[in-house]
């Protein structure tokens, strides 16, 4: 979506610049700004502003996505404890004692872990032993984080930018047209 909006607005800006240069070359040279100059400059301002606005919005979206991705990729306490336990169990087995730490093979892992417990005379840990004790605290902290993220400044900036892009630009255009044509008609009717 971003690439399309930018390319369309830049193409419109290029066309409007060509139109402005073409029209200006046929008008008489004056020291003051003419009404057609104001109109054509305003017409160039809209696509330029849209490019800036959508670039800012895309940056805000990427910033929000990066923050969300960083939160997802943060180390998980319970999975870290589980993998550490499994690695330690595998390192204690007789077949790996001379080779040192090795990569865990997921296929047949249950039999290797069971063998390791049988060899060392230990009871196999239950699932509750392998899960972090503060799992509920971790879940509550994540909920708090996401609740705060929904009200963060970045999302506010993004919402305001989207409102400006959809409604604000239209309102600004209508206000400009009303003022422009009021001044133009008042000048035309008085002279």
JSON list of C-alpha atoms in Angstrom, two decimals:
[
{"chain": "A", "resi": 1, "resn": "UNK", "atom": "CA", "xyz": [0.00, 0.00, 0.00]},
{"chain": "A", "resi": 2, "resn": "UNK", "atom": "CA", "xyz": [2.79, 2.41, 0.93]},
{"chain": "A", "resi": 3, "resn": "UNK", "atom": "CA", "xyz": [4.65, 2.01, -2.37]},
{"chain": "A", "resi": 4, "resn": "UNK", "atom": "CA", "xyz": [1.45, 2.59, -4.35]},
{"chain": "A", "resi": 5, "resn": "UNK", "atom": "CA", "xyz": [0.51, 5.74, -2.46]},
{"chain": "A", "resi": 6, "resn": "UNK", "atom": "CA", "xyz": [4.01, 7.18, -2.81]},
{"chain": "A", "resi": 7, "resn": "UNK", "atom": "CA", "xyz": [4.32, 6.39, -6.52]},
{"chain": "A", "resi": 8, "resn": "UNK", "atom": "CA", "xyz": [0.87, 7.81, -7.35]},
{"chain": "A", "resi": 9, "resn": "UNK", "atom": "CA", "xyz": [1.52, 11.01, -5.38]},
{"chain": "A", "resi": 10, "resn": "UNK", "atom": "CA", "xyz": [4.97, 11.50, -6.86]},
{"chain": "A", "resi": 11, "resn": "UNK", "atom": "CA", "xyz": [3.56, 10.99, -10.37]},
{"chain": "A", "resi": 12, "resn": "UNK", "atom": "CA", "xyz": [0.81, 13.53, -9.63]},
{"chain": "A", "resi": 13, "resn": "UNK", "atom": "CA", "xyz": [3.43, 15.94, -8.30]},
{"chain": "A", "resi": 14, "resn": "UNK", "atom": "CA", "xyz": [5.50, 15.54, -11.47]},
{"chain": "A", "resi": 15, "resn": "UNK", "atom": "CA", "xyz": [2.45, 16.16, -13.69]},
{"chain": "A", "resi": 16, "resn": "UNK", "atom": "CA", "xyz": [1.41, 19.20, -11.64]},
{"chain": "A", "resi": 17, "resn": "UNK", "atom": "CA", "xyz": [4.92, 20.64, -11.83]},
{"chain": "A", "resi": 18, "resn": "UNK", "atom": "CA", "xyz": [4.89, 20.24, -15.61]},
{"chain": "A", "resi": 19, "resn": "UNK", "atom": "CA", "xyz": [1.47, 21.90, -15.73]},
{"chain": "A", "resi": 20, "resn": "UNK", "atom": "CA", "xyz": [2.67, 24.75, -13.52]},
{"chain": "A", "resi": 21, "resn": "UNK", "atom": "CA", "xyz": [5.74, 25.40, -15.70]},
{"chain": "A", "resi": 22, "resn": "UNK", "atom": "CA", "xyz": [3.66, 25.18, -18.88]},
{"chain": "A", "resi": 23, "resn": "UNK", "atom": "CA", "xyz": [0.95, 27.56, -17.65]},
{"chain": "A", "resi": 24, "resn": "UNK", "atom": "CA", "xyz": [3.50, 30.00, -16.19]},
{"chain": "A", "resi": 25, "resn": "UNK", "atom": "CA", "xyz": [5.34, 30.23, -19.50]},
{"chain": "A", "resi": 26, "resn": "UNK", "atom": "CA", "xyz": [2.18, 31.47, -21.28]},
{"chain": "A", "resi": 27, "resn": "UNK", "atom": "CA", "xyz": [1.24, 34.05, -18.64]},
{"chain": "A", "resi": 28, "resn": "UNK", "atom": "CA", "xyz": [2.67, 37.57, -18.61]},
{"chain": "A", "resi": 29, "resn": "UNK", "atom": "CA", "xyz": [5.64, 38.12, -16.29]},
{"chain": "A", "resi": 30, "resn": "UNK", "atom": "CA", "xyz": [4.59, 40.10, -13.21]},
{"chain": "A", "resi": 31, "resn": "UNK", "atom": "CA", "xyz": [6.22, 41.00, -9.91]},
{"chain": "A", "resi": 32, "resn": "UNK", "atom": "CA", "xyz": [3.21, 39.83, -7.90]},
{"chain": "A", "resi": 33, "resn": "UNK", "atom": "CA", "xyz": [1.70, 36.39, -7.34]},
{"chain": "A", "resi": 34, "resn": "UNK", "atom": "CA", "xyz": [-1.31, 35.66, -9.54]},
{"chain": "A", "resi": 35, "resn": "UNK", "atom": "CA", "xyz": [-4.35, 33.64, -8.48]},
{"chain": "A", "resi": 36, "resn": "UNK", "atom": "CA", "xyz": [-3.47, 30.84, -10.92]},
{"chain": "A", "resi": 37, "resn": "UNK", "atom": "CA", "xyz": [-0.03, 30.65, -9.27]},
{"chain": "A", "resi": 38, "resn": "UNK", "atom": "CA", "xyz": [-1.64, 30.23, -5.88]},
{"chain": "A", "resi": 39, "resn": "UNK", "atom": "CA", "xyz": [-3.96, 27.51, -7.21]},
{"chain": "A", "resi": 40, "resn": "UNK", "atom": "CA", "xyz": [-1.20, 25.56, -8.93]},
{"chain": "A", "resi": 41, "resn": "UNK", "atom": "CA", "xyz": [1.14, 25.83, -5.94]},
{"chain": "A", "resi": 42, "resn": "UNK", "atom": "CA", "xyz": [-1.62, 24.57, -3.66]},
{"chain": "A", "resi": 43, "resn": "UNK", "atom": "CA", "xyz": [-2.26, 21.71, -6.08]},
{"chain": "A", "resi": 44, "resn": "UNK", "atom": "CA", "xyz": [1.43, 20.78, -5.81]},
{"chain": "A", "resi": 45, "resn": "UNK", "atom": "CA", "xyz": [1.39, 21.04, -2.05]},
{"chain": "A", "resi": 46, "resn": "UNK", "atom": "CA", "xyz": [-1.28, 18.34, -1.58]},
{"chain": "A", "resi": 47, "resn": "UNK", "atom": "CA", "xyz": [0.64, 15.41, -3.13]},
{"chain": "A", "resi": 48, "resn": "UNK", "atom": "CA", "xyz": [3.87, 16.58, -1.48]},
{"chain": "A", "resi": 49, "resn": "UNK", "atom": "CA", "xyz": [2.14, 16.66, 1.90]},
{"chain": "A", "resi": 50, "resn": "UNK", "atom": "CA", "xyz": [0.60, 13.21, 1.26]},
{"chain": "A", "resi": 51, "resn": "UNK", "atom": "CA", "xyz": [4.05, 11.75, 0.53]},
{"chain": "A", "resi": 52, "resn": "UNK", "atom": "CA", "xyz": [5.41, 13.17, 3.79]},
{"chain": "A", "resi": 53, "resn": "UNK", "atom": "CA", "xyz": [2.37, 12.03, 5.76]},
{"chain": "A", "resi": 54, "resn": "UNK", "atom": "CA", "xyz": [2.35, 8.47, 4.41]},
{"chain": "A", "resi": 55, "resn": "UNK", "atom": "CA", "xyz": [6.11, 8.17, 4.93]},
{"chain": "A", "resi": 56, "resn": "UNK", "atom": "CA", "xyz": [5.61, 9.17, 8.55]},
{"chain": "A", "resi": 57, "resn": "UNK", "atom": "CA", "xyz": [2.72, 6.71, 8.92]},
{"chain": "A", "resi": 58, "resn": "UNK", "atom": "CA", "xyz": [4.78, 3.88, 7.43]},
{"chain": "A", "resi": 59, "resn": "UNK", "atom": "CA", "xyz": [7.62, 4.70, 9.79]},
{"chain": "A", "resi": 60, "resn": "UNK", "atom": "CA", "xyz": [5.22, 4.57, 12.75]},
{"chain": "A", "resi": 61, "resn": "UNK", "atom": "CA", "xyz": [3.81, 1.23, 11.59]},
{"chain": "A", "resi": 62, "resn": "UNK", "atom": "CA", "xyz": [7.30, -0.24, 11.22]},
{"chain": "A", "resi": 63, "resn": "UNK", "atom": "CA", "xyz": [8.29, 1.09, 14.63]},
{"chain": "A", "resi": 64, "resn": "UNK", "atom": "CA", "xyz": [5.22, -0.54, 16.18]},
{"chain": "A", "resi": 65, "resn": "UNK", "atom": "CA", "xyz": [5.87, -3.80, 14.29]},
{"chain": "A", "resi": 66, "resn": "UNK", "atom": "CA", "xyz": [9.53, -3.80, 15.37]},
{"chain": "A", "resi": 67, "resn": "UNK", "atom": "CA", "xyz": [8.54, -3.28, 19.00]},
{"chain": "A", "resi": 68, "resn": "UNK", "atom": "CA", "xyz": [6.00, -6.10, 18.76]},
{"chain": "A", "resi": 69, "resn": "UNK", "atom": "CA", "xyz": [8.54, -8.37, 17.04]},
{"chain": "A", "resi": 70, "resn": "UNK", "atom": "CA", "xyz": [11.15, -7.60, 19.70]},
{"chain": "A", "resi": 71, "resn": "UNK", "atom": "CA", "xyz": [8.66, -8.55, 22.40]},
{"chain": "A", "resi": 72, "resn": "UNK", "atom": "CA", "xyz": [7.84, -11.81, 20.62]},
{"chain": "A", "resi": 73, "resn": "UNK", "atom": "CA", "xyz": [11.47, -12.73, 20.13]},
{"chain": "A", "resi": 74, "resn": "UNK", "atom": "CA", "xyz": [12.48, -12.00, 23.74]},
{"chain": "A", "resi": 75, "resn": "UNK", "atom": "CA", "xyz": [13.68, -15.08, 25.56]},
{"chain": "A", "resi": 76, "resn": "UNK", "atom": "CA", "xyz": [10.94, -17.05, 27.23]},
{"chain": "A", "resi": 77, "resn": "UNK", "atom": "CA", "xyz": [11.75, -18.02, 30.82]},
{"chain": "A", "resi": 78, "resn": "UNK", "atom": "CA", "xyz": [9.85, -21.29, 30.78]},
{"chain": "A", "resi": 79, "resn": "UNK", "atom": "CA", "xyz": [11.26, -22.48, 27.45]},
{"chain": "A", "resi": 80, "resn": "UNK", "atom": "CA", "xyz": [14.78, -21.48, 28.48]},
{"chain": "A", "resi": 81, "resn": "UNK", "atom": "CA", "xyz": [14.51, -23.53, 31.66]},
{"chain": "A", "resi": 82, "resn": "UNK", "atom": "CA", "xyz": [13.13, -26.52, 29.76]},
{"chain": "A", "resi": 83, "resn": "UNK", "atom": "CA", "xyz": [15.83, -26.52, 27.09]},
{"chain": "A", "resi": 84, "resn": "UNK", "atom": "CA", "xyz": [18.56, -26.06, 29.71]},
{"chain": "A", "resi": 85, "resn": "UNK", "atom": "CA", "xyz": [17.23, -29.04, 31.64]},
{"chain": "A", "resi": 86, "resn": "UNK", "atom": "CA", "xyz": [17.12, -31.20, 28.52]},
{"chain": "A", "resi": 87, "resn": "UNK", "atom": "CA", "xyz": [20.63, -30.16, 27.45]},
{"chain": "A", "resi": 88, "resn": "UNK", "atom": "CA", "xyz": [22.00, -30.94, 30.91]},
{"chain": "A", "resi": 89, "resn": "UNK", "atom": "CA", "xyz": [20.28, -34.31, 30.90]},
{"chain": "A", "resi": 90, "resn": "UNK", "atom": "CA", "xyz": [21.72, -35.17, 27.51]},
{"chain": "A", "resi": 91, "resn": "UNK", "atom": "CA", "xyz": [25.20, -34.07, 28.56]},
{"chain": "A", "resi": 92, "resn": "UNK", "atom": "CA", "xyz": [25.00, -36.41, 31.57]},
{"chain": "A", "resi": 93, "resn": "UNK", "atom": "CA", "xyz": [24.31, -39.49, 29.46]},
{"chain": "A", "resi": 94, "resn": "UNK", "atom": "CA", "xyz": [27.17, -41.95, 28.89]},
{"chain": "A", "resi": 95, "resn": "UNK", "atom": "CA", "xyz": [27.14, -41.64, 25.10]},
{"chain": "A", "resi": 96, "resn": "UNK", "atom": "CA", "xyz": [27.76, -37.87, 25.22]},
{"chain": "A", "resi": 97, "resn": "UNK", "atom": "CA", "xyz": [30.03, -37.67, 28.26]},
{"chain": "A", "resi": 98, "resn": "UNK", "atom": "CA", "xyz": [33.23, -37.83, 26.19]},
{"chain": "A", "resi": 99, "resn": "UNK", "atom": "CA", "xyz": [31.98, -35.65, 23.34]},
{"chain": "A", "resi": 100, "resn": "UNK", "atom": "CA", "xyz": [30.83, -32.69, 25.41]},
{"chain": "A", "resi": 101, "resn": "UNK", "atom": "CA", "xyz": [27.72, -30.59, 24.60]},
{"chain": "A", "resi": 102, "resn": "UNK", "atom": "CA", "xyz": [25.96, -31.49, 21.38]},
{"chain": "A", "resi": 103, "resn": "UNK", "atom": "CA", "xyz": [22.98, -30.30, 19.38]},
{"chain": "A", "resi": 104, "resn": "UNK", "atom": "CA", "xyz": [19.71, -31.80, 20.56]},
{"chain": "A", "resi": 105, "resn": "UNK", "atom": "CA", "xyz": [17.98, -34.03, 18.05]},
{"chain": "A", "resi": 106, "resn": "UNK", "atom": "CA", "xyz": [14.22, -33.72, 18.44]},
{"chain": "A", "resi": 107, "resn": "UNK", "atom": "CA", "xyz": [13.47, -37.17, 16.99]},
{"chain": "A", "resi": 108, "resn": "UNK", "atom": "CA", "xyz": [13.83, -39.82, 19.67]},
{"chain": "A", "resi": 109, "resn": "UNK", "atom": "CA", "xyz": [14.37, -37.24, 22.40]},
{"chain": "A", "resi": 110, "resn": "UNK", "atom": "CA", "xyz": [11.95, -38.90, 24.83]},
{"chain": "A", "resi": 111, "resn": "UNK", "atom": "CA", "xyz": [13.92, -42.17, 24.79]},
{"chain": "A", "resi": 112, "resn": "UNK", "atom": "CA", "xyz": [17.24, -40.37, 25.30]},
{"chain": "A", "resi": 113, "resn": "UNK", "atom": "CA", "xyz": [15.84, -38.38, 28.22]},
{"chain": "A", "resi": 114, "resn": "UNK", "atom": "CA", "xyz": [14.26, -41.51, 29.74]},
{"chain": "A", "resi": 115, "resn": "UNK", "atom": "CA", "xyz": [17.55, -43.39, 29.33]},
{"chain": "A", "resi": 116, "resn": "UNK", "atom": "CA", "xyz": [19.42, -40.53, 30.95]},
{"chain": "A", "resi": 117, "resn": "UNK", "atom": "CA", "xyz": [17.14, -40.62, 33.99]},
{"chain": "A", "resi": 118, "resn": "UNK", "atom": "CA", "xyz": [17.40, -44.41, 34.23]},
{"chain": "A", "resi": 119, "resn": "UNK", "atom": "CA", "xyz": [21.20, -44.31, 34.05]},
{"chain": "A", "resi": 120, "resn": "UNK", "atom": "CA", "xyz": [21.53, -41.60, 36.69]},
{"chain": "A", "resi": 121, "resn": "UNK", "atom": "CA", "xyz": [18.86, -43.13, 38.97]},
{"chain": "A", "resi": 122, "resn": "UNK", "atom": "CA", "xyz": [16.75, -39.97, 38.97]},
{"chain": "A", "resi": 123, "resn": "UNK", "atom": "CA", "xyz": [12.99, -39.59, 38.76]},
{"chain": "A", "resi": 124, "resn": "UNK", "atom": "CA", "xyz": [11.72, -38.10, 35.52]},
{"chain": "A", "resi": 125, "resn": "UNK", "atom": "CA", "xyz": [10.59, -34.50, 36.15]},
{"chain": "A", "resi": 126, "resn": "UNK", "atom": "CA", "xyz": [6.94, -33.71, 35.60]},
{"chain": "A", "resi": 127, "resn": "UNK", "atom": "CA", "xyz": [5.74, -30.94, 33.28]},
{"chain": "A", "resi": 128, "resn": "UNK", "atom": "CA", "xyz": [5.12, -28.66, 36.27]},
{"chain": "A", "resi": 129, "resn": "UNK", "atom": "CA", "xyz": [8.81, -29.01, 37.24]},
{"chain": "A", "resi": 130, "resn": "UNK", "atom": "CA", "xyz": [9.90, -27.78, 33.82]},
{"chain": "A", "resi": 131, "resn": "UNK", "atom": "CA", "xyz": [7.62, -24.72, 33.75]},
{"chain": "A", "resi": 132, "resn": "UNK", "atom": "CA", "xyz": [8.77, -21.51, 35.39]},
{"chain": "A", "resi": 133, "resn": "UNK", "atom": "CA", "xyz": [7.25, -20.85, 38.79]},
{"chain": "A", "resi": 134, "resn": "UNK", "atom": "CA", "xyz": [6.31, -17.26, 37.94]},
{"chain": "A", "resi": 135, "resn": "UNK", "atom": "CA", "xyz": [4.40, -18.09, 34.75]},
{"chain": "A", "resi": 136, "resn": "UNK", "atom": "CA", "xyz": [1.28, -16.26, 35.96]},
{"chain": "A", "resi": 137, "resn": "UNK", "atom": "CA", "xyz": [3.34, -13.17, 36.82]},
{"chain": "A", "resi": 138, "resn": "UNK", "atom": "CA", "xyz": [4.93, -13.25, 33.38]},
{"chain": "A", "resi": 139, "resn": "UNK", "atom": "CA", "xyz": [1.52, -13.47, 31.68]},
{"chain": "A", "resi": 140, "resn": "UNK", "atom": "CA", "xyz": [0.20, -10.56, 33.74]},
{"chain": "A", "resi": 141, "resn": "UNK", "atom": "CA", "xyz": [3.24, -8.43, 32.91]},
{"chain": "A", "resi": 142, "resn": "UNK", "atom": "CA", "xyz": [2.77, -9.13, 29.20]},
{"chain": "A", "resi": 143, "resn": "UNK", "atom": "CA", "xyz": [-0.89, -8.12, 29.44]},
{"chain": "A", "resi": 144, "resn": "UNK", "atom": "CA", "xyz": [0.15, -4.88, 31.15]},
{"chain": "A", "resi": 145, "resn": "UNK", "atom": "CA", "xyz": [2.77, -4.27, 28.46]},
{"chain": "A", "resi": 146, "resn": "UNK", "atom": "CA", "xyz": [0.26, -4.71, 25.63]},
{"chain": "A", "resi": 147, "resn": "UNK", "atom": "CA", "xyz": [-2.31, -2.55, 27.41]},
{"chain": "A", "resi": 148, "resn": "UNK", "atom": "CA", "xyz": [0.27, 0.23, 27.71]},
{"chain": "A", "resi": 149, "resn": "UNK", "atom": "CA", "xyz": [1.38, -0.28, 24.10]},
{"chain": "A", "resi": 150, "resn": "UNK", "atom": "CA", "xyz": [-2.17, 0.30, 22.87]},
{"chain": "A", "resi": 151, "resn": "UNK", "atom": "CA", "xyz": [-2.17, 3.72, 24.52]},
{"chain": "A", "resi": 152, "resn": "UNK", "atom": "CA", "xyz": [1.40, 4.61, 23.55]},
{"chain": "A", "resi": 153, "resn": "UNK", "atom": "CA", "xyz": [2.41, 7.79, 21.76]},
{"chain": "A", "resi": 154, "resn": "UNK", "atom": "CA", "xyz": [3.32, 5.94, 18.56]},
{"chain": "A", "resi": 155, "resn": "UNK", "atom": "CA", "xyz": [-0.16, 4.54, 18.13]},
{"chain": "A", "resi": 156, "resn": "UNK", "atom": "CA", "xyz": [-1.63, 7.97, 18.93]},
{"chain": "A", "resi": 157, "resn": "UNK", "atom": "CA", "xyz": [0.57, 9.53, 16.26]},
{"chain": "A", "resi": 158, "resn": "UNK", "atom": "CA", "xyz": [-0.50, 6.84, 13.82]},
{"chain": "A", "resi": 159, "resn": "UNK", "atom": "CA", "xyz": [-4.20, 7.38, 14.57]},
{"chain": "A", "resi": 160, "resn": "UNK", "atom": "CA", "xyz": [-3.86, 11.16, 14.18]},
{"chain": "A", "resi": 161, "resn": "UNK", "atom": "CA", "xyz": [-1.92, 10.69, 10.93]},
{"chain": "A", "resi": 162, "resn": "UNK", "atom": "CA", "xyz": [-4.60, 8.38, 9.55]},
{"chain": "A", "resi": 163, "resn": "UNK", "atom": "CA", "xyz": [-7.29, 10.92, 10.47]},
{"chain": "A", "resi": 164, "resn": "UNK", "atom": "CA", "xyz": [-5.32, 13.71, 8.76]},
{"chain": "A", "resi": 165, "resn": "UNK", "atom": "CA", "xyz": [-4.82, 11.49, 5.70]},
{"chain": "A", "resi": 166, "resn": "UNK", "atom": "CA", "xyz": [-8.49, 10.56, 5.35]},
{"chain": "A", "resi": 167, "resn": "UNK", "atom": "CA", "xyz": [-10.45, 13.52, 6.70]},
{"chain": "A", "resi": 168, "resn": "UNK", "atom": "CA", "xyz": [-8.01, 16.33, 7.43]},
{"chain": "A", "resi": 169, "resn": "UNK", "atom": "CA", "xyz": [-6.72, 16.71, 3.88]},
{"chain": "A", "resi": 170, "resn": "UNK", "atom": "CA", "xyz": [-10.28, 16.83, 2.53]},
{"chain": "A", "resi": 171, "resn": "UNK", "atom": "CA", "xyz": [-11.31, 19.43, 5.11]},
{"chain": "A", "resi": 172, "resn": "UNK", "atom": "CA", "xyz": [-8.21, 21.51, 4.34]},
{"chain": "A", "resi": 173, "resn": "UNK", "atom": "CA", "xyz": [-8.96, 21.32, 0.60]},
{"chain": "A", "resi": 174, "resn": "UNK", "atom": "CA", "xyz": [-12.58, 22.42, 1.06]},
{"chain": "A", "resi": 175, "resn": "UNK", "atom": "CA", "xyz": [-11.56, 25.32, 3.32]},
{"chain": "A", "resi": 176, "resn": "UNK", "atom": "CA", "xyz": [-8.90, 26.42, 0.83]},
{"chain": "A", "resi": 177, "resn": "UNK", "atom": "CA", "xyz": [-11.39, 26.27, -2.08]},
{"chain": "A", "resi": 178, "resn": "UNK", "atom": "CA", "xyz": [-13.97, 28.32, -0.20]},
{"chain": "A", "resi": 179, "resn": "UNK", "atom": "CA", "xyz": [-11.40, 31.00, 0.72]},
{"chain": "A", "resi": 180, "resn": "UNK", "atom": "CA", "xyz": [-9.77, 30.96, -2.74]},
{"chain": "A", "resi": 181, "resn": "UNK", "atom": "CA", "xyz": [-13.02, 31.32, -4.66]},
{"chain": "A", "resi": 182, "resn": "UNK", "atom": "CA", "xyz": [-14.41, 33.89, -2.20]},
{"chain": "A", "resi": 183, "resn": "UNK", "atom": "CA", "xyz": [-11.36, 36.10, -2.69]},
{"chain": "A", "resi": 184, "resn": "UNK", "atom": "CA", "xyz": [-11.35, 35.48, -6.46]},
{"chain": "A", "resi": 185, "resn": "UNK", "atom": "CA", "xyz": [-15.03, 36.24, -6.91]},
{"chain": "A", "resi": 186, "resn": "UNK", "atom": "CA", "xyz": [-14.88, 39.29, -4.63]},
{"chain": "A", "resi": 187, "resn": "UNK", "atom": "CA", "xyz": [-11.94, 40.62, -6.66]},
{"chain": "A", "resi": 188, "resn": "UNK", "atom": "CA", "xyz": [-13.70, 39.84, -9.95]},
{"chain": "A", "resi": 189, "resn": "UNK", "atom": "CA", "xyz": [-16.96, 41.50, -8.92]},
{"chain": "A", "resi": 190, "resn": "UNK", "atom": "CA", "xyz": [-15.27, 44.68, -7.63]},
{"chain": "A", "resi": 191, "resn": "UNK", "atom": "CA", "xyz": [-13.17, 45.27, -10.76]}
]
